[in-house]
Amino acid sequence: GKTVNSCSIITTTANPLMGEIPNIKKRMPLIFDKAQADNCLKDDRSKEEITALMMPFDENPMEAYTISKLISSRTGNANVAAVKHRFMYPELSPGLF
């Protein structure tokens, strides 16, 4: 009778953009567009139909950039809007992000 709020993240093979981000297993979260999400959640989907939906998301509408190290800070407040803004690190090669 107890409700447990939880979630799971399903991963798939990284698309070319996500493959550039350091990640040993070359994986990325499974991302659906609205139509795919609606299709996946229908009760009458077979295992094969659901498996076919588990493809890497198209990289073209995606964008990658570095953000502040504050996101992983153990002492600072990472729960601020500025954490998601672009942050340039002088030690990174130009053009990496």
Short mmCIF file of C-alpha atoms in Angstrom, two decimals, residues 3-79:
data_model
loop_
_atom_site.label_atom_id
_atom_site.label_comp_id
_atom_site.label_asym_id
_atom_site.label_seq_id
_atom_site.Cartn_x
_atom_site.Cartn_y
_atom_site.Cartn_z
CA THR A 3 3.70 4.49 -3.15
CA VAL A 4 7.31 4.63 -4.29
CA ASN A 5 8.18 7.44 -6.68
CA SER A 6 10.98 6.28 -8.95
CA CYS A 7 12.23 6.43 -12.51
CA SER A 8 14.50 4.55 -14.88
CA ILE A 9 16.74 5.79 -17.67
CA ILE A 10 16.93 3.53 -20.69
CA THR A 11 20.08 3.93 -22.77
CA THR A 12 20.92 3.18 -26.38
CA THR A 13 23.96 3.46 -28.63
CA ALA A 14 25.26 7.05 -28.80
CA ASN A 15 24.52 9.06 -31.94
CA PRO A 16 27.57 10.80 -33.53
CA LEU A 17 27.15 13.99 -31.44
CA MET A 18 26.79 12.16 -28.14
CA GLY A 19 29.64 9.84 -29.13
CA GLU A 20 31.97 12.86 -28.97
CA ILE A 21 31.24 13.35 -25.29
CA PRO A 22 33.62 11.29 -23.13
CA ASN A 23 31.73 8.13 -22.34
CA ILE A 24 33.52 4.75 -22.32
CA LYS A 25 30.50 2.71 -23.35
CA LYS A 26 29.36 5.20 -26.07
CA ARG A 27 25.79 5.22 -24.76
CA MET A 28 23.16 7.94 -24.46
CA PRO A 29 19.71 8.23 -22.89
CA LEU A 30 16.91 6.98 -25.09
CA ILE A 31 15.07 10.04 -26.41
CA PHE A 32 11.69 9.90 -28.13
CA ASP A 33 9.95 12.62 -30.06
CA LYS A 34 6.27 13.09 -29.15
CA ALA A 35 4.95 10.65 -31.77
CA GLN A 36 7.40 7.92 -30.74
CA ALA A 37 6.58 8.39 -27.06
CA ASP A 38 2.86 8.13 -27.72
CA ASN A 39 3.45 5.04 -29.88
CA CYS A 40 5.65 3.34 -27.29
CA LEU A 41 3.14 3.80 -24.48
CA LYS A 42 0.28 2.03 -26.23
CA ASP A 43 -0.68 -1.19 -24.46
CA ASP A 44 -0.85 -3.34 -27.59
CA ARG A 45 2.83 -2.95 -28.65
CA SER A 46 4.80 -6.14 -29.14
CA LYS A 47 8.31 -6.55 -27.79
CA GLU A 48 9.63 -6.29 -31.36
CA GLU A 49 7.77 -3.01 -31.99
CA ILE A 50 9.12 -1.48 -28.79
CA THR A 51 12.66 -2.69 -29.53
CA ALA A 52 12.46 -1.07 -32.98
CA LEU A 53 11.79 2.29 -31.28
CA MET A 54 14.99 2.06 -29.23
CA MET A 55 17.25 3.76 -31.75
CA PRO A 56 19.57 6.73 -31.10
CA PHE A 57 17.84 10.11 -31.42
CA ASP A 58 18.78 12.12 -34.53
CA GLU A 59 21.75 14.36 -33.73
CA ASN A 60 20.62 17.24 -35.99
CA PRO A 61 18.17 18.91 -33.57
CA MET A 62 20.64 18.43 -30.70
CA GLU A 63 23.31 20.82 -29.47
CA ALA A 64 26.24 20.19 -27.12
CA TYR A 65 28.16 22.70 -25.04
CA THR A 66 30.10 22.74 -21.79
CA ILE A 67 28.47 23.97 -18.60
CA SER A 68 29.86 25.09 -15.24
CA LYS A 69 31.58 22.57 -12.98
CA LEU A 70 29.12 23.80 -10.37
CA ILE A 71 26.80 21.03 -11.61
CA SER A 72 28.91 18.47 -9.74
CA SER A 73 30.01 20.66 -6.82
CA ARG A 74 29.79 19.11 -3.38
CA THR A 75 30.03 22.48 -1.64
CA GLY A 76 28.30 24.98 -3.95
CA ASN A 77 24.61 25.24 -4.75
CA ALA A 78 24.08 23.42 -8.06
CA ASN A 79 20.36 24.16 -7.97
#
